Amino acid sequence: MEYAKLKSMLIEHEGIRLKPYRCTAGKLTIGVGHNLDDVGISKQEAMILLDNDIESVIDDLRSIFDIFDSLPSNVQLVLSDMRFQLGPKGFRGFRMMIKAVKAADWPEMIRQMKDSSWYVQTPNRANRLIRLVEGLV
């Protein structure tokens, strides 16, 4: 089998789509004709996506916090988890929390985390993250 030739032919026929779409059969599809409805993705593919997402999250946090790499490990974990969940725009809505982190004001960081609709909407996750920061107070 000429693997490279087959790959090239499939790309030519299917195209490459980096966002999910419905194929002509109505199946949710991504990439080069990958049927998400019937096939899904493997755990290995999910971990590759997660690794890429984590890298993007950390890059974004470094653009917000020039001191990100020197923050306490628990704060890095909390910020990364929040940024992952909220996305770039949602995370940036936590202006006062971001200011508190830059000032290393952990009690204020906690107050700002609690004073949010995010806290009301996902209290279990929020409280687990808050406990990580409380260890610094």
PDB file of C-alpha atoms in Angstrom:
ATOM      1  CA  MET A   1       0.000   0.000   0.000  1.00  0.00           C
ATOM      2  CA  GLU A   2       1.264   3.433  -0.908  1.00  0.00           C
ATOM      3  CA  TYR A   3       0.260   5.093   2.341  1.00  0.00           C
ATOM      4  CA  ALA A   4       1.448   8.603   1.416  1.00  0.00           C
ATOM      5  CA  LYS A   5      -0.402   8.447  -1.904  1.00  0.00           C
ATOM      6  CA  LEU A   6      -3.614   7.295  -0.176  1.00  0.00           C
ATOM      7  CA  LYS A   7      -3.309  10.034   2.415  1.00  0.00           C
ATOM      8  CA  SER A   8      -2.826  12.648  -0.290  1.00  0.00           C
ATOM      9  CA  MET A   9      -5.800  11.312  -2.249  1.00  0.00           C
ATOM     10  CA  LEU A  10      -8.079  11.326   0.825  1.00  0.00           C
ATOM     11  CA  ILE A  11      -7.084  14.895   1.637  1.00  0.00           C
ATOM     12  CA  GLU A  12      -7.811  15.897  -1.954  1.00  0.00           C
ATOM     13  CA  HIS A  13     -11.232  14.198  -1.941  1.00  0.00           C
ATOM     14  CA  GLU A  14     -12.332  14.967   1.614  1.00  0.00           C
ATOM     15  CA  GLY A  15     -10.567  18.255   2.227  1.00  0.00           C
ATOM     16  CA  ILE A  16      -9.306  19.313   5.636  1.00  0.00           C
ATOM     17  CA  ARG A  17     -11.709  20.994   8.026  1.00  0.00           C
ATOM     18  CA  LEU A  18     -10.391  22.109  11.397  1.00  0.00           C
ATOM     19  CA  LYS A  19     -13.825  22.748  12.867  1.00  0.00           C
ATOM     20  CA  PRO A  20     -16.680  20.246  13.108  1.00  0.00           C
ATOM     21  CA  TYR A  21     -19.138  20.173  10.228  1.00  0.00           C
ATOM     22  CA  ARG A  22     -21.947  17.985   8.900  1.00  0.00           C
ATOM     23  CA  CYS A  23     -20.910  15.801   5.992  1.00  0.00           C
ATOM     24  CA  THR A  24     -23.254  15.024   3.101  1.00  0.00           C
ATOM     25  CA  ALA A  25     -24.618  12.072   5.122  1.00  0.00           C
ATOM     26  CA  GLY A  26     -25.421  14.438   8.007  1.00  0.00           C
ATOM     27  CA  LYS A  27     -22.696  13.051  10.300  1.00  0.00           C
ATOM     28  CA  LEU A  28     -20.697  15.353  12.555  1.00  0.00           C
ATOM     29  CA  THR A  29     -17.241  15.273  10.995  1.00  0.00           C
ATOM     30  CA  ILE A  30     -13.840  16.905  11.528  1.00  0.00           C
ATOM     31  CA  GLY A  31     -10.363  16.833  10.033  1.00  0.00           C
ATOM     32  CA  VAL A  32     -10.153  14.700   6.915  1.00  0.00           C
ATOM     33  CA  GLY A  33     -13.595  13.097   6.931  1.00  0.00           C
ATOM     34  CA  HIS A  34     -13.336  11.804  10.525  1.00  0.00           C
ATOM     35  CA  ASN A  35     -16.854  10.758  11.596  1.00  0.00           C
ATOM     36  CA  LEU A  36     -17.365  11.969  15.154  1.00  0.00           C
ATOM     37  CA  ASP A  37     -20.939  10.676  15.430  1.00  0.00           C
ATOM     38  CA  ASP A  38     -20.124   7.020  14.767  1.00  0.00           C
ATOM     39  CA  VAL A  39     -16.396   6.800  15.523  1.00  0.00           C
ATOM     40  CA  GLY A  40     -15.660   9.587  17.996  1.00  0.00           C
ATOM     41  CA  ILE A  41     -12.026   9.981  18.970  1.00  0.00           C
ATOM     42  CA  SER A  42      -9.618   7.718  20.796  1.00  0.00           C
ATOM     43  CA  LYS A  43      -8.308   8.394  24.288  1.00  0.00           C
ATOM     44  CA  GLN A  44      -4.907   9.058  22.711  1.00  0.00           C
ATOM     45  CA  GLU A  45      -6.449  11.678  20.400  1.00  0.00           C
ATOM     46  CA  ALA A  46      -8.260  13.234  23.367  1.00  0.00           C
ATOM     47  CA  MET A  47      -4.961  13.493  25.269  1.00  0.00           C
ATOM     48  CA  ILE A  48      -3.272  15.131  22.265  1.00  0.00           C
ATOM     49  CA  LEU A  49      -6.090  17.691  22.126  1.00  0.00           C
ATOM     50  CA  LEU A  50      -5.781  18.251  25.885  1.00  0.00           C
ATOM     51  CA  ASP A  51      -2.008  18.744  25.662  1.00  0.00           C
ATOM     52  CA  ASN A  52      -2.509  21.300  22.881  1.00  0.00           C
ATOM     53  CA  ASP A  53      -5.232  23.074  24.869  1.00  0.00           C
ATOM     54  CA  ILE A  54      -3.057  23.200  28.008  1.00  0.00           C
ATOM     55  CA  GLU A  55      -0.192  24.683  26.008  1.00  0.00           C
ATOM     56  CA  SER A  56      -2.537  27.380  24.646  1.00  0.00           C
ATOM     57  CA  VAL A  57      -3.891  28.109  28.133  1.00  0.00           C
ATOM     58  CA  ILE A  58      -0.406  28.532  29.602  1.00  0.00           C
ATOM     59  CA  ASP A  59       0.732  30.713  26.692  1.00  0.00           C
ATOM     60  CA  ASP A  60      -2.311  32.933  27.217  1.00  0.00           C
ATOM     61  CA  LEU A  61      -1.732  33.151  30.971  1.00  0.00           C
ATOM     62  CA  ARG A  62       1.893  34.155  30.352  1.00  0.00           C
ATOM     63  CA  SER A  63       0.585  37.005  28.184  1.00  0.00           C
ATOM     64  CA  ILE A  64      -1.632  38.180  31.071  1.00  0.00           C
ATOM     65  CA  PHE A  65       0.847  37.576  33.903  1.00  0.00           C
ATOM     66  CA  ASP A  66       4.455  38.295  33.021  1.00  0.00           C
ATOM     67  CA  ILE A  67       5.252  36.647  36.378  1.00  0.00           C
ATOM     68  CA  PHE A  68       3.197  33.507  35.669  1.00  0.00           C
ATOM     69  CA  ASP A  69       6.157  31.108  35.888  1.00  0.00           C
ATOM     70  CA  SER A  70       7.195  32.498  39.269  1.00  0.00           C
ATOM     71  CA  LEU A  71       3.725  32.333  40.839  1.00  0.00           C
ATOM     72  CA  PRO A  72       3.158  29.643  43.475  1.00  0.00           C
ATOM     73  CA  SER A  73       2.418  26.289  41.866  1.00  0.00           C
ATOM     74  CA  ASN A  74      -1.107  26.138  43.321  1.00  0.00           C
ATOM     75  CA  VAL A  75      -1.915  29.572  41.875  1.00  0.00           C
ATOM     76  CA  GLN A  76      -0.622  28.465  38.471  1.00  0.00           C
ATOM     77  CA  LEU A  77      -2.870  25.385  38.679  1.00  0.00           C
ATOM     78  CA  VAL A  78      -5.920  27.421  39.713  1.00  0.00           C
ATOM     79  CA  LEU A  79      -5.432  30.043  37.015  1.00  0.00           C
ATOM     80  CA  SER A  80      -4.856  27.369  34.382  1.00  0.00           C
ATOM     81  CA  ASP A  81      -7.975  25.440  35.377  1.00  0.00           C
ATOM     82  CA  MET A  82     -10.092  28.595  35.380  1.00  0.00           C
ATOM     83  CA  ARG A  83      -8.709  29.784  32.029  1.00  0.00           C
ATOM     84  CA  PHE A  84      -9.317  26.338  30.523  1.00  0.00           C
ATOM     85  CA  GLN A  85     -12.936  26.320  31.700  1.00  0.00           C
ATOM     86  CA  LEU A  86     -13.790  29.959  30.992  1.00  0.00           C
ATOM     87  CA  GLY A  87     -11.879  30.538  27.767  1.00  0.00           C
ATOM     88  CA  PRO A  88      -9.810  33.640  27.071  1.00  0.00           C
ATOM     89  CA  LYS A  89     -12.648  36.160  27.118  1.00  0.00           C
ATOM     90  CA  GLY A  90     -14.413  34.740  30.159  1.00  0.00           C
ATOM     91  CA  PHE A  91     -11.185  34.568  32.147  1.00  0.00           C
ATOM     92  CA  ARG A  92     -10.302  38.172  31.330  1.00  0.00           C
ATOM     93  CA  GLY A  93     -13.638  39.173  32.855  1.00  0.00           C
ATOM     94  CA  PHE A  94     -12.041  38.464  36.259  1.00  0.00           C
ATOM     95  CA  ARG A  95     -10.228  41.816  36.181  1.00  0.00           C
ATOM     96  CA  MET A  96     -10.120  42.298  39.943  1.00  0.00           C
ATOM     97  CA  MET A  97      -8.909  38.737  40.526  1.00  0.00           C
ATOM     98  CA  ILE A  98      -6.187  39.233  37.916  1.00  0.00           C
ATOM     99  CA  LYS A  99      -5.153  42.428  39.705  1.00  0.00           C
ATOM    100  CA  ALA A 100      -5.063  40.555  43.035  1.00  0.00           C
ATOM    101  CA  VAL A 101      -2.873  37.816  41.554  1.00  0.00           C
ATOM    102  CA  LYS A 102      -0.441  40.394  40.186  1.00  0.00           C
ATOM    103  CA  ALA A 103      -0.238  41.869  43.711  1.00  0.00           C
ATOM    104  CA  ALA A 104       0.111  38.387  45.297  1.00  0.00           C
ATOM    105  CA  ASP A 105      -2.982  39.225  47.372  1.00  0.00           C
ATOM    106  CA  TRP A 106      -4.317  35.705  47.858  1.00  0.00           C
ATOM    107  CA  PRO A 107      -7.218  36.642  50.211  1.00  0.00           C
ATOM    108  CA  GLU A 108      -8.453  39.138  47.591  1.00  0.00           C
ATOM    109  CA  MET A 109      -8.007  36.554  44.849  1.00  0.00           C
ATOM    110  CA  ILE A 110     -10.280  34.233  46.833  1.00  0.00           C
ATOM    111  CA  ARG A 111     -12.844  37.005  47.421  1.00  0.00           C
ATOM    112  CA  GLN A 112     -12.958  37.757  43.701  1.00  0.00           C
ATOM    113  CA  MET A 113     -13.326  34.072  42.826  1.00  0.00           C
ATOM    114  CA  LYS A 114     -16.274  33.787  45.213  1.00  0.00           C
ATOM    115  CA  ASP A 115     -17.879  37.023  43.998  1.00  0.00           C
ATOM    116  CA  SER A 116     -18.737  35.719  40.541  1.00  0.00           C
ATOM    117  CA  SER A 117     -21.410  33.943  38.575  1.00  0.00           C
ATOM    118  CA  TRP A 118     -18.730  31.304  37.834  1.00  0.00           C
ATOM    119  CA  TYR A 119     -18.697  30.463  41.561  1.00  0.00           C
ATOM    120  CA  VAL A 120     -22.497  30.127  41.606  1.00  0.00           C
ATOM    121  CA  GLN A 121     -22.589  28.063  38.407  1.00  0.00           C
ATOM    122  CA  THR A 122     -19.777  25.638  39.292  1.00  0.00           C
ATOM    123  CA  PRO A 123     -19.482  25.708  43.093  1.00  0.00           C
ATOM    124  CA  ASN A 124     -17.825  22.314  43.543  1.00  0.00           C
ATOM    125  CA  ARG A 125     -15.047  23.070  41.102  1.00  0.00           C
ATOM    126  CA  ALA A 126     -14.697  26.639  42.387  1.00  0.00           C
ATOM    127  CA  ASN A 127     -14.414  25.499  46.001  1.00  0.00           C
ATOM    128  CA  ARG A 128     -11.771  22.893  45.120  1.00  0.00           C
ATOM    129  CA  LEU A 129      -9.744  25.620  43.421  1.00  0.00           C
ATOM    130  CA  ILE A 130     -10.265  28.063  46.273  1.00  0.00           C
ATOM    131  CA  ARG A 131      -8.948  25.470  48.745  1.00  0.00           C
ATOM    132  CA  LEU A 132      -5.716  25.347  46.726  1.00  0.00           C
ATOM    133  CA  VAL A 133      -5.282  29.087  47.149  1.00  0.00           C
ATOM    134  CA  GLU A 134      -6.309  29.056  50.832  1.00  0.00           C
ATOM    135  CA  GLY A 135      -3.166  27.059  51.571  1.00  0.00           C
ATOM    136  CA  LEU A 136      -1.190  30.226  50.743  1.00  0.00           C
ATOM    137  CA  VAL A 137      -3.095  32.470  53.167  1.00  0.00           C
TER     138      VAL A 137
END
